[in-house]
Short mmCIF file of C-alpha atoms and ligand atoms in Angstrom, two decimals:
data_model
loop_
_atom_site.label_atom_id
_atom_site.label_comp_id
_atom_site.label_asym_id
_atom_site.label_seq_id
_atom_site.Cartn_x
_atom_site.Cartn_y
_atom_site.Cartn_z
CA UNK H 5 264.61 -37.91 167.10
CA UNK H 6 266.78 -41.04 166.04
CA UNK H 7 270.54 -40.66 167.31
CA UNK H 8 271.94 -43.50 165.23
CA UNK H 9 274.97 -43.09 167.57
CA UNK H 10 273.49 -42.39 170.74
CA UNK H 11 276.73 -43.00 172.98
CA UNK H 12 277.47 -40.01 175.28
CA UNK H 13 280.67 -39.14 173.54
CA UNK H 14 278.50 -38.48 170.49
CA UNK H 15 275.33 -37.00 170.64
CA UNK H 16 273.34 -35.74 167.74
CA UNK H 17 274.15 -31.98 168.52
CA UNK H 18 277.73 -33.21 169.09
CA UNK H 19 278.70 -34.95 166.04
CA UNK H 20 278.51 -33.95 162.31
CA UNK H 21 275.19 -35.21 160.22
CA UNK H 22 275.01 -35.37 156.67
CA UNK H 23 272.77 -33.73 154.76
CA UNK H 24 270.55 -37.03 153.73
CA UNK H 25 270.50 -38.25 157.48
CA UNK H 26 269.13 -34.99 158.41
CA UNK H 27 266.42 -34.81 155.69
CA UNK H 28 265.87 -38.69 156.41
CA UNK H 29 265.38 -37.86 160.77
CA UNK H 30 263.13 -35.10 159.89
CA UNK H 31 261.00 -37.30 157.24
CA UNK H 32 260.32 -39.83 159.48
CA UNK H 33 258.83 -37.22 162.27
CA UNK H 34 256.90 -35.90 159.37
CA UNK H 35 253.22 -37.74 158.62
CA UNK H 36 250.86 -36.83 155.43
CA UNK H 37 247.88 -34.26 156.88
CA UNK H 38 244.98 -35.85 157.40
CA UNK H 39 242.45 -35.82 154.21
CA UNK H 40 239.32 -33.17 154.40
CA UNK H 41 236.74 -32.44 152.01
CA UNK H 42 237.68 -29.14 150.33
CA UNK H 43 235.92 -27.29 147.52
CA UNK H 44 237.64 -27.51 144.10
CA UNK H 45 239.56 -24.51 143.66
CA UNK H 46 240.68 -24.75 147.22
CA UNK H 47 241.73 -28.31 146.33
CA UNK H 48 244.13 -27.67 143.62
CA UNK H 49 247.78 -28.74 144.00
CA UNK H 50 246.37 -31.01 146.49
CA UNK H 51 246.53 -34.89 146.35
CA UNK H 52 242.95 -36.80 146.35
CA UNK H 53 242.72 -39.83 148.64
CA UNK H 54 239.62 -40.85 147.08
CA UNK H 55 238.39 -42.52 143.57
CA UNK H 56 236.21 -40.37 142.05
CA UNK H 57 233.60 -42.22 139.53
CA UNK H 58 231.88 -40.78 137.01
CA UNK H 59 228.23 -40.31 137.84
CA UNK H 60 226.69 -39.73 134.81
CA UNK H 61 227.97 -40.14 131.10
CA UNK H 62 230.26 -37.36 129.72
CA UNK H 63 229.08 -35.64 127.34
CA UNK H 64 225.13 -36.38 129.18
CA UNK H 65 223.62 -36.22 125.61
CA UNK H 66 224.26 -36.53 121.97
CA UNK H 67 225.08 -32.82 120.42
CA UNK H 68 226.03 -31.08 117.74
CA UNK H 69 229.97 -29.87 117.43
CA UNK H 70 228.79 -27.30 115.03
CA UNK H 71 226.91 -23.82 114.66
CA UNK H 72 224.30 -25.89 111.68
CA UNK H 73 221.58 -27.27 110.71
CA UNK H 74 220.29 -31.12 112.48
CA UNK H 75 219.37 -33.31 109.18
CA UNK H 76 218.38 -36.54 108.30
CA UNK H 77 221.24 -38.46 106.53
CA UNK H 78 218.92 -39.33 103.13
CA UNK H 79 217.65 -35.72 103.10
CA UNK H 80 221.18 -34.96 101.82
CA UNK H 81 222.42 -37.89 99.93
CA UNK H 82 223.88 -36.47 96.58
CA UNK H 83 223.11 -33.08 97.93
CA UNK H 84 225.61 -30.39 95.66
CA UNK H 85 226.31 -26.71 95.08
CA UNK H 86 224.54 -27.24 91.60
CA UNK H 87 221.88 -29.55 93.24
CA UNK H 88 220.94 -28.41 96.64
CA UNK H 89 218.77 -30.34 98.86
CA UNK H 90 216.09 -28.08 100.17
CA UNK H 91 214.89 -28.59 103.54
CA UNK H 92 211.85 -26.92 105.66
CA UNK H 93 213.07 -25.33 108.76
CA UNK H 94 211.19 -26.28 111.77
CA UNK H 95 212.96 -24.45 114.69
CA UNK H 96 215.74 -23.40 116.49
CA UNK H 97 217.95 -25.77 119.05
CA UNK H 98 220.36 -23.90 121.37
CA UNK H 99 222.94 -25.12 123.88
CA UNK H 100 220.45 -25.74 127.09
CA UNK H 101 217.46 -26.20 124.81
CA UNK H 102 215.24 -28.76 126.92
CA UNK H 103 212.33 -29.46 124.16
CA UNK H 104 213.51 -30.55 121.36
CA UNK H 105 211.44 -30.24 117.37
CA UNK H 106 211.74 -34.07 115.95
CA UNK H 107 212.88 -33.63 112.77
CA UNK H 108 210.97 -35.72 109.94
CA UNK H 109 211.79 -36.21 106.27
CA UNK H 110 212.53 -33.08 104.47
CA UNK H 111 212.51 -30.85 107.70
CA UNK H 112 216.09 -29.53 109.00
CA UNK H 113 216.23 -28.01 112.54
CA UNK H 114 218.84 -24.87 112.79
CA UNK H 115 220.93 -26.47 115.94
CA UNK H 116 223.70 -24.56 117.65
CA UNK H 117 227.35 -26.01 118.93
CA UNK H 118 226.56 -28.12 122.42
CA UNK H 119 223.06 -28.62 121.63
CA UNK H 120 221.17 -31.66 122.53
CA UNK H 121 220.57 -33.55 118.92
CA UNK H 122 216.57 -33.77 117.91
CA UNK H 123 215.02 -36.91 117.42
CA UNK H 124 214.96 -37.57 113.68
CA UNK H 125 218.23 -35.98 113.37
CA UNK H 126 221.00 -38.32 112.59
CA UNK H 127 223.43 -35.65 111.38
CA UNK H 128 224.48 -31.89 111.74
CA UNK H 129 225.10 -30.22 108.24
CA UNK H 130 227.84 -27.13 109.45
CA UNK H 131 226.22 -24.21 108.11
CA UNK H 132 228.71 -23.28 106.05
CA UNK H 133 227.93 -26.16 104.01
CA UNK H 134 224.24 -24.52 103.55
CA UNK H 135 223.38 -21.11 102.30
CA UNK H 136 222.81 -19.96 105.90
CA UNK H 137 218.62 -20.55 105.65
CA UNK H 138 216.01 -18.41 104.13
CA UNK H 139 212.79 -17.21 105.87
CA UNK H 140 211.63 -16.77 109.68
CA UNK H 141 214.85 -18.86 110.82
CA UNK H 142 217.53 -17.85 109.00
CA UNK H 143 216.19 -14.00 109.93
CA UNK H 144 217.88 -14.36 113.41
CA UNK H 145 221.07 -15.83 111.72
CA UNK H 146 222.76 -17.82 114.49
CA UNK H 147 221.36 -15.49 117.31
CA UNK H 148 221.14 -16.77 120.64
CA UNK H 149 217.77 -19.08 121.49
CA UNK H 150 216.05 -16.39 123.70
CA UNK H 151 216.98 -13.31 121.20
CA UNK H 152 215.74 -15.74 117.95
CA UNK H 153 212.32 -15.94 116.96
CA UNK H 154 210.50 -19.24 117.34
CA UNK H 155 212.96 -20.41 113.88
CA UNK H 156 210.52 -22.22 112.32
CA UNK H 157 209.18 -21.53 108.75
CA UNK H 158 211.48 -21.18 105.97
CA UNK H 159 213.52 -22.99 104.09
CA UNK H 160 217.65 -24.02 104.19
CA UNK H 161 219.38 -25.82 101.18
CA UNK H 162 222.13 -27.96 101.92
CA UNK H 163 225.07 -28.30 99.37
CA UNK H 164 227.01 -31.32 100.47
CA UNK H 165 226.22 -34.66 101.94
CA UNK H 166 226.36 -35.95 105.42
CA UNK H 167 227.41 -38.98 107.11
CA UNK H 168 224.93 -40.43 109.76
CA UNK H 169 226.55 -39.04 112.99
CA UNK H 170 228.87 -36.38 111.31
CA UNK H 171 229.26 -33.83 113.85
CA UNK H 172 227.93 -34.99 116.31
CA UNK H 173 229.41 -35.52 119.85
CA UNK H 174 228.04 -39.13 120.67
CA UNK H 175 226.60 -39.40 124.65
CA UNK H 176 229.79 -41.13 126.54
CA UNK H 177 232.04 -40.08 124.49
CA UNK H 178 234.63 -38.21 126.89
CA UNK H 179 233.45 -40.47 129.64
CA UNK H 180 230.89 -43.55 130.71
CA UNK H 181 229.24 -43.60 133.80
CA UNK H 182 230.89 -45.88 136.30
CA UNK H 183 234.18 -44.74 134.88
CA UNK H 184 236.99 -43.61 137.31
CA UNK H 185 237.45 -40.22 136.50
CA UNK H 186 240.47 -40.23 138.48
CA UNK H 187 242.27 -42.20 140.89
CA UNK H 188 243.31 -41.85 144.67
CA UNK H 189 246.77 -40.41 144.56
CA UNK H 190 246.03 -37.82 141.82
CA UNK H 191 247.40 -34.80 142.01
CA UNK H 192 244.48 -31.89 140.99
CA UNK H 193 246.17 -29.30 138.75
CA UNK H 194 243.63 -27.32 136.35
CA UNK H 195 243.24 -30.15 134.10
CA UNK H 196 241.67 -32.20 136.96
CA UNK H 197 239.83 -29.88 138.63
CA UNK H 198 238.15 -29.33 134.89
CA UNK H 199 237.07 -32.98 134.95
CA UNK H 200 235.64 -32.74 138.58
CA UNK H 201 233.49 -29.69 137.48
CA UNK H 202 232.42 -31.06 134.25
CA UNK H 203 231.00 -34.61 136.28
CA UNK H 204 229.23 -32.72 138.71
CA UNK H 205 231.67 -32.62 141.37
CA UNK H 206 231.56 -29.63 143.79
CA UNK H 207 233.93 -30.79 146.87
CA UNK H 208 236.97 -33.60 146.61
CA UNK H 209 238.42 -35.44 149.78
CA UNK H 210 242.58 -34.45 149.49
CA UNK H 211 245.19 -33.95 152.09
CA UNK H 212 244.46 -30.43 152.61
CA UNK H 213 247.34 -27.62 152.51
CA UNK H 214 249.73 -27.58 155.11
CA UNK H 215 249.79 -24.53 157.65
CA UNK H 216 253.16 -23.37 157.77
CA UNK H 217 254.09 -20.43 160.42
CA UNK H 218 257.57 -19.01 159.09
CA UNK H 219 259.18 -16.57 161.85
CA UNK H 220 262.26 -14.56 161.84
CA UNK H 221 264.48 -13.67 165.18
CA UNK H 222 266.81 -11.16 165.43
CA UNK H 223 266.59 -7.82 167.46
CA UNK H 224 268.77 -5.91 164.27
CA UNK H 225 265.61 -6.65 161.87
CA UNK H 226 263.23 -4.01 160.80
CA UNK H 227 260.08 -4.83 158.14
CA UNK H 228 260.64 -3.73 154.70
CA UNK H 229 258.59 -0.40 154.04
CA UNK H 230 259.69 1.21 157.55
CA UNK H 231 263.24 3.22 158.21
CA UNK H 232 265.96 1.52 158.77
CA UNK H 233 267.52 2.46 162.08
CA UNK H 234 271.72 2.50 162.53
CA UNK H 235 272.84 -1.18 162.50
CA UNK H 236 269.36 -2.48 161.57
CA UNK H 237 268.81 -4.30 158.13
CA UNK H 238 265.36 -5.61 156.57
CA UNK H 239 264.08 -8.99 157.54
CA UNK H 240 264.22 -10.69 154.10
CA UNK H 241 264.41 -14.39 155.67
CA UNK H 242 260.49 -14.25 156.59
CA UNK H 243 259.81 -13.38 153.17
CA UNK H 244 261.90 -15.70 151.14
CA UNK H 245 260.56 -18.39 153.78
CA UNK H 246 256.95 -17.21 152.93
CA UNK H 247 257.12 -17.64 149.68
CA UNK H 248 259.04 -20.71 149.67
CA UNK H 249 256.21 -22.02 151.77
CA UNK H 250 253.68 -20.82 149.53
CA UNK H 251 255.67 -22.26 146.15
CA UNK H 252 255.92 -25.54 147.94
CA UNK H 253 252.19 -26.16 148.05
CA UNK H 254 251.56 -25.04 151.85
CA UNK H 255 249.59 -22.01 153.64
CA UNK H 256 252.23 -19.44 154.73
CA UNK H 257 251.37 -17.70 157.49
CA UNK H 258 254.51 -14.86 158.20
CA UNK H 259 255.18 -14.05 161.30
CA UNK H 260 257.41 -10.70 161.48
CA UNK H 261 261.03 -10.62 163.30
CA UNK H 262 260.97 -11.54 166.87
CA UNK H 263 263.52 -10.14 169.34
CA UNK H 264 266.91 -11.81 170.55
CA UNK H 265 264.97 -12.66 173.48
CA UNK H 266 264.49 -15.88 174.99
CA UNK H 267 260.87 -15.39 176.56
CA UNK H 268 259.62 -13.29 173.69
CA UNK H 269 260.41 -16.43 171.50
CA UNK H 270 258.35 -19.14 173.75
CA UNK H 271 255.64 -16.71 173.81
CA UNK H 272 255.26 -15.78 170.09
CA UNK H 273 255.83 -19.96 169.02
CA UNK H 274 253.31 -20.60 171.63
CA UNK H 275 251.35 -18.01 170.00
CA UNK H 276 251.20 -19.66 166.30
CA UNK H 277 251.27 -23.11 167.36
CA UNK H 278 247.36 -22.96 167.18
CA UNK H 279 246.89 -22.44 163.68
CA UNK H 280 250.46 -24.32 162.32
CA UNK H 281 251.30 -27.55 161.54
CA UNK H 282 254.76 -26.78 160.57
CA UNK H 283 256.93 -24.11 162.40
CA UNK H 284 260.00 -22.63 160.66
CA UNK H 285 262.41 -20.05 162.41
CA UNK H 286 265.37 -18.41 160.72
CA UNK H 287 268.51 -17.29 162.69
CA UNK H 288 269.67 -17.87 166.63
CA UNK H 289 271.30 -21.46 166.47
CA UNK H 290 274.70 -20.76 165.93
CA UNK H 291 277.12 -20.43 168.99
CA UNK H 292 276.67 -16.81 169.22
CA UNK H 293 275.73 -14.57 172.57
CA UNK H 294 272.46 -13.84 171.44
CA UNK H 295 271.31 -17.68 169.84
CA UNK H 296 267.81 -16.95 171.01
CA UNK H 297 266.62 -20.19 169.22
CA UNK H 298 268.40 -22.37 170.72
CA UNK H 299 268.55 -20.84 174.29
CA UNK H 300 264.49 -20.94 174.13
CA UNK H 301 264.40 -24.20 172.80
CA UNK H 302 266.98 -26.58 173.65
CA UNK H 303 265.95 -29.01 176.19
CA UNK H 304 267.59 -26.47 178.76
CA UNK H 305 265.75 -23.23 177.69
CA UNK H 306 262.42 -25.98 177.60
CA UNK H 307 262.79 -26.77 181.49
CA UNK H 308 262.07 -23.44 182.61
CA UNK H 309 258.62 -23.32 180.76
CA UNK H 310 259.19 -23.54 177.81
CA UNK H 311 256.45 -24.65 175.19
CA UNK H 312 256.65 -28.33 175.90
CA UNK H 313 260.13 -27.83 173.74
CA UNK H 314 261.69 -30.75 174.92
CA UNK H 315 262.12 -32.63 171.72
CA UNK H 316 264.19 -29.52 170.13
CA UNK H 317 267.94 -30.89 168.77
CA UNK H 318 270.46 -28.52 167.35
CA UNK H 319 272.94 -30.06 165.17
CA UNK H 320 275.72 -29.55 162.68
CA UNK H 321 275.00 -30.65 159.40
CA UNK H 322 277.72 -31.62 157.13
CA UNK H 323 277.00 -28.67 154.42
CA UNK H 324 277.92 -25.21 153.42
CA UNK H 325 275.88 -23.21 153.55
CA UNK H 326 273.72 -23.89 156.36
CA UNK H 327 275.75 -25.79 159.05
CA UNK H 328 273.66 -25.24 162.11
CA UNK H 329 269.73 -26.65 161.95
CA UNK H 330 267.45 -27.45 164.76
CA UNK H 331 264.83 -30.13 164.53
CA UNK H 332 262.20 -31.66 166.51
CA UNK H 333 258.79 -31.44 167.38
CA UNK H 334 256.68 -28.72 169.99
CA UNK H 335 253.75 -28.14 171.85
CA UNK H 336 250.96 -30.52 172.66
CA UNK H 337 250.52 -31.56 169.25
CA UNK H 338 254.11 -32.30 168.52
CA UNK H 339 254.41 -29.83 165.82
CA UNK H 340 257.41 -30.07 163.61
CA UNK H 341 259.65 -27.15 164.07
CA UNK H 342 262.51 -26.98 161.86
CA UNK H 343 265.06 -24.12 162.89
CA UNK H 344 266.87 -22.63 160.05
CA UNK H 345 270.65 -20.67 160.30
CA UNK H 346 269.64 -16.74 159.76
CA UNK H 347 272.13 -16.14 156.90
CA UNK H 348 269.59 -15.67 153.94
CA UNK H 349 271.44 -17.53 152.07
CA UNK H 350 271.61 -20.30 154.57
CA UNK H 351 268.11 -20.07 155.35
CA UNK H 352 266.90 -20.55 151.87
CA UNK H 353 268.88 -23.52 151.02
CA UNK H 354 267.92 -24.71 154.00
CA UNK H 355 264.71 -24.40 152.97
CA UNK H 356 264.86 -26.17 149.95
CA UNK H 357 266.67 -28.96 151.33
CA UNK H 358 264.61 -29.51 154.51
CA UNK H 359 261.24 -27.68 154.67
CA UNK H 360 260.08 -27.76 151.46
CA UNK H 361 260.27 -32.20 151.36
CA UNK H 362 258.38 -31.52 154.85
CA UNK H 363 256.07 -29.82 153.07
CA UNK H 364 255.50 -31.96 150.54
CA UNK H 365 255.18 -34.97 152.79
CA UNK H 366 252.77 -33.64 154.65
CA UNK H 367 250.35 -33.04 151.57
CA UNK H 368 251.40 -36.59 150.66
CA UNK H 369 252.71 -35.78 147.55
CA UNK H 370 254.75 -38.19 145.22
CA UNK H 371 257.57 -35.94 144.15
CA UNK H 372 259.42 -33.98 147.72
CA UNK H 373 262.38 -32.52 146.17
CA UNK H 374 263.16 -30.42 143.54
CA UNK H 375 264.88 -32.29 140.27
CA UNK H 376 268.12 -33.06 140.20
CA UNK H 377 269.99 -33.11 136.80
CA UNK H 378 273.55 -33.26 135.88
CA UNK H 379 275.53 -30.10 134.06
CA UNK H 380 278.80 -29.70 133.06
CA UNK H 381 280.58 -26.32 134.87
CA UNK H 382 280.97 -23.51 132.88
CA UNK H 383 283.02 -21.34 134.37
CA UNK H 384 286.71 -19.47 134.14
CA UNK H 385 287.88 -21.11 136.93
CA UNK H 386 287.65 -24.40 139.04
CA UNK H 387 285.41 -24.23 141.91
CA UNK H 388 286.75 -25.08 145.12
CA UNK H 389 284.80 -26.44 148.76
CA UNK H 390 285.66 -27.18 151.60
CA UNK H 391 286.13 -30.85 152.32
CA UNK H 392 284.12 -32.78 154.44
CA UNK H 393 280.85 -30.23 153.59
CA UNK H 394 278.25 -30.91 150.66
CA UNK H 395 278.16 -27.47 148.99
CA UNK H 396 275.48 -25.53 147.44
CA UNK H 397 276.50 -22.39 145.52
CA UNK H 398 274.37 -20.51 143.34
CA UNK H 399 273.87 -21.17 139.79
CA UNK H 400 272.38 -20.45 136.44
CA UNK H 401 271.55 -23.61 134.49
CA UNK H 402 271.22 -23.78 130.87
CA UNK H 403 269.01 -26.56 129.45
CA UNK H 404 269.74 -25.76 126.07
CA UNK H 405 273.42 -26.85 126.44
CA UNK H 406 273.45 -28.40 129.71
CA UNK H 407 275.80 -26.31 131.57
CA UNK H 408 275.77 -24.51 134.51
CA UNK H 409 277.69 -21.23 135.69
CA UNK H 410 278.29 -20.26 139.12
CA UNK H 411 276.09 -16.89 139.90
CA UNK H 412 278.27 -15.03 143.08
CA UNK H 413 280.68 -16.09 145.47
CA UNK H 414 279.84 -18.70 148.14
CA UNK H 415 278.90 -15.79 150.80
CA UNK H 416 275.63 -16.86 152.28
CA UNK H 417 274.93 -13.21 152.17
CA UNK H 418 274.50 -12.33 149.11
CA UNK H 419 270.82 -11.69 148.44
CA UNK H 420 271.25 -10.21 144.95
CA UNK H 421 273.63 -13.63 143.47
CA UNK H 422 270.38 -15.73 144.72
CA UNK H 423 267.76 -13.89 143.14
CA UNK H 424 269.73 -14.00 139.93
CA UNK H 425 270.06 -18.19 140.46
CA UNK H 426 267.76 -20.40 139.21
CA UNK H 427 269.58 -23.69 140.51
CA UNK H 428 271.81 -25.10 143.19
CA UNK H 429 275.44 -26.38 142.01
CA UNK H 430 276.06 -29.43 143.91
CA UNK H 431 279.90 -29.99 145.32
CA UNK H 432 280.14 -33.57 147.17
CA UNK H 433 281.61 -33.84 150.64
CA UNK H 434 284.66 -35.65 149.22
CA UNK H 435 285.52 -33.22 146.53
CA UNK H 436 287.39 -29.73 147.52
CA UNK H 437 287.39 -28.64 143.44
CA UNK H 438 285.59 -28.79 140.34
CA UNK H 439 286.96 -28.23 136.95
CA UNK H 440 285.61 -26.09 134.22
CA UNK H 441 284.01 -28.84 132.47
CA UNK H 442 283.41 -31.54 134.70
CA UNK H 443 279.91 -32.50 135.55
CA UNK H 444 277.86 -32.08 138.20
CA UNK H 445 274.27 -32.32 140.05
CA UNK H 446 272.48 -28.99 139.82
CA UNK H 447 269.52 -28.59 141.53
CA UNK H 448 266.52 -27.09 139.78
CA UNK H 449 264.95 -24.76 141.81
CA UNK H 450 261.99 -23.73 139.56
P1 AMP T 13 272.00 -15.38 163.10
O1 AMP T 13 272.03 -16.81 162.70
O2 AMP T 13 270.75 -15.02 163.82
O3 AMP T 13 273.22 -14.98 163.85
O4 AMP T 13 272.00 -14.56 161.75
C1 AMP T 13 273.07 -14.66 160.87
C2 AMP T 13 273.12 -13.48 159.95
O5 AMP T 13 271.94 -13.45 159.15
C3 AMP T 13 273.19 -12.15 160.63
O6 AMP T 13 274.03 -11.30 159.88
C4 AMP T 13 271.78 -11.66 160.61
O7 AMP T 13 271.69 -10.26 160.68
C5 AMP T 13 271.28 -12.20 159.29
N1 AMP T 13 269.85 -12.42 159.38
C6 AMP T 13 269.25 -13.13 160.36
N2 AMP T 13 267.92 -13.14 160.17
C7 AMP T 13 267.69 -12.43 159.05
C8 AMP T 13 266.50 -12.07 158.33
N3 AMP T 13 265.31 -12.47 158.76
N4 AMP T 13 266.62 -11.36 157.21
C9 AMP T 13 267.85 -10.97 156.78
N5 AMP T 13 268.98 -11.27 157.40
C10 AMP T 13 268.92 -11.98 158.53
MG1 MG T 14 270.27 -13.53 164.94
#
């Protein structure tokens, strides 16, 4: 934990942070996984940390892009509707076929799209520029190999020409041996992981998937699917946070409502420490009675036993919503632990703000945040903040005419305003309203 101003009077839970200092302390705690060798669908969305070079030419052999017939180029020449070349069939050559007929003068050999090009050949003739083959090959008429009889005998005729090489799909022609196939830094989305299969490649080395334990306090939450009891409401915070998690590239692992109670807390983050590598709470860091977070965690709540919590710093943070966060690291590991206000509201933007860069950081990826474009307010009347506070309200942004309306109130309870938001209307610390009309930075949450 940096303190740029460490002076007793003003501590870092005393004094007001801004919104990029925060994200900037917890960014510098936060180091890229280490890289493991994962199997390719577990690798996707991950970030490879090696070269990968081709090992053997792309396509591996010359074939045919066509369902035809394999010809040699002066077989054909002048070849018409009226004057048809006519060409002995001497077998069949499917995708996979490992012997292949050489084709000689007058012969044709029925070939099928992906298959390995005879010798002889130097061209495919589609076969819809033959009539389709007469005799013992054209009886199995584009069959598969093992269904087809041997395809030899008979006879095709051809009604156009053919350049040497027409349709066919030259050795090396996607990619060379020795190529890269893709560099270090690369970040494997389907197209990638396509090219990996295709050269042979059956495990990458990436930064592997963050572990991310999301956990929820408060002794008035019940799971969703059970009664709710008088004065209970539904944890939503774990779930939103799970998701988040999940959306941000990481491995969620939820961890349902703990109790307002200090030693129930230590236990249960002692419990997930083992197989996290981020920890996210929601709720208990305000200056309530029952601020379980921050009684379990801060460097008080750490001296009597605590999970070696005493690197935990609760702060103010100069935003709405989401004023009170907690930061630092825990447990023989130092595990990042970032402690998020309980409001749902709160707790998501939070969440995009903070976690989410962590996140991404830790898989070492290029891009941390989610974009930020300008819009100009479309509303019916100004918006007002508070001053001094970066605000985040709800939004629904329209690319199409690059506006933005505000979607509910500024109440970081309401649920149903968020999950009708798709972006995050941006009020600066120094402005208290915003015009109908003005511009500003809306965040795009995806
Ligand atoms: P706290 O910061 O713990 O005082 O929580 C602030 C408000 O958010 C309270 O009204 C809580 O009931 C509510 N809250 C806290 N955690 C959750 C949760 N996991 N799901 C839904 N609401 C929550
Ligand atoms: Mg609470």
């Amino acid at each position: 934990m940096s303190s740029p101003d460490a002076s007793q009077q003003d501590t870092g839970s005393s004094r007001l942070w801004s919104v990029d200092e925060h994200l900037a302390d917890i960014l510098a705690a936060v180091r890229p996984l280490e890289p493991i060798e994962l199997r390719l669908l577990d690798a996707q969305g991950c970030v490879l940390v090696e070269d990968v070079t081709v090992p053997v030419a792309l396509p591996p052999f010359d074939n045919s892009s066509m369902d035809g017939y394999a010809v040699r180029t002066a077989d054909v020449q002048g070849a018409s509707e009226e004057f048809p070349a006519v060409l002995t069939v001497i077998g069949d050559v499917a995708a996979g076929s490992g012997e292949l007929p050489a084709v000689g003068p007058g012969q044709a050999a029925r070939i099928m799209t992906g298959a390995p090009l005879p010798p002889g050949a130097e061209a495919v003739v589609p076969v819809e520029w033959t009539d389709g083959g007469t005799g013992a090959g054209a009886a199995a008429a584009m069959a598969p190999a093992s269904a087809a009889p041997e395809g030899a005998g008979g006879e095709v005729r051809v009604h156009r020409p053919a350049q040497a090489r027409a349709h066919v799909r030259a050795r090396g022609s996607d990619v060379r041996a020795g190529d890269l196939a893709l560099a270090a830094g690369t970040v494997l989305g389907p197209p990638q992981i396509a090219l990996l299969a295709a050269i042979g490649r059956g495990t990458v080395r990436v930064r592997p998937r963050p572990r991310v334990v999301v956990m929820s306090t408060g002794s008035e939450l019940v799971q969703p699917g059970e009664a709710l009891t008088s004065g209970a409401i539904y944890d939503s915070n774990s779930f939103a946070l799970a998701a988040a998690a999940r959306d941000a590239g990481a491995i969620a692992y939820r961890v349902g409502a703990v109790a307002d109670d200090a030693e129930s807390l230590k236990a249960a983050i002692e419990d997930q420490l083992v197989r996290a590598d981020l920890l996210v709470t929601t709720g208990g860091v305000s200056v309530g009675a029952y601020d379980v977070v921050k009684e379990a965690l801060s460097s008080a709540g750490a001296a009597d036993g605590g999970p070696d919590a005493g690197r935990m710093e609760f702060r103010k943070i100069a935003m709405q919503p989401g004023k009170p966060q907690g930061f630092g690291t825990i447990g023989p590991d130092h595990t990042p632990l970032l402690a998020l206000p309980g409001n749902p509201v709160s707790s998501y933007v939070s969440f995009e703000l903070f976690v989410r860069p962590a996140i991404r950081t830790l898989m070492g990826l290029p891009d941390v945040s989610r974009p930020v474009v300008r819009a100009r307010l479309e509303a019916d009347k100004a918006l007002t903040s508070p001053a001094g506070r970066r605000q985040f309200l709800r939004g629904a942004h329209r690319p199409e005419t690059g506006t933005v309306s505000p979607v509910g109130g500024s109440g970081s309870h309401l649920i149903a305003a968020l999950a009708h938001a798709d972006a995050l209307m941006v009020v600066p610390e120094d402005v208290t309203s915003v015009e109908p009309g003005a511009e500003l930075d809306v965040v795009l949450l995806g």
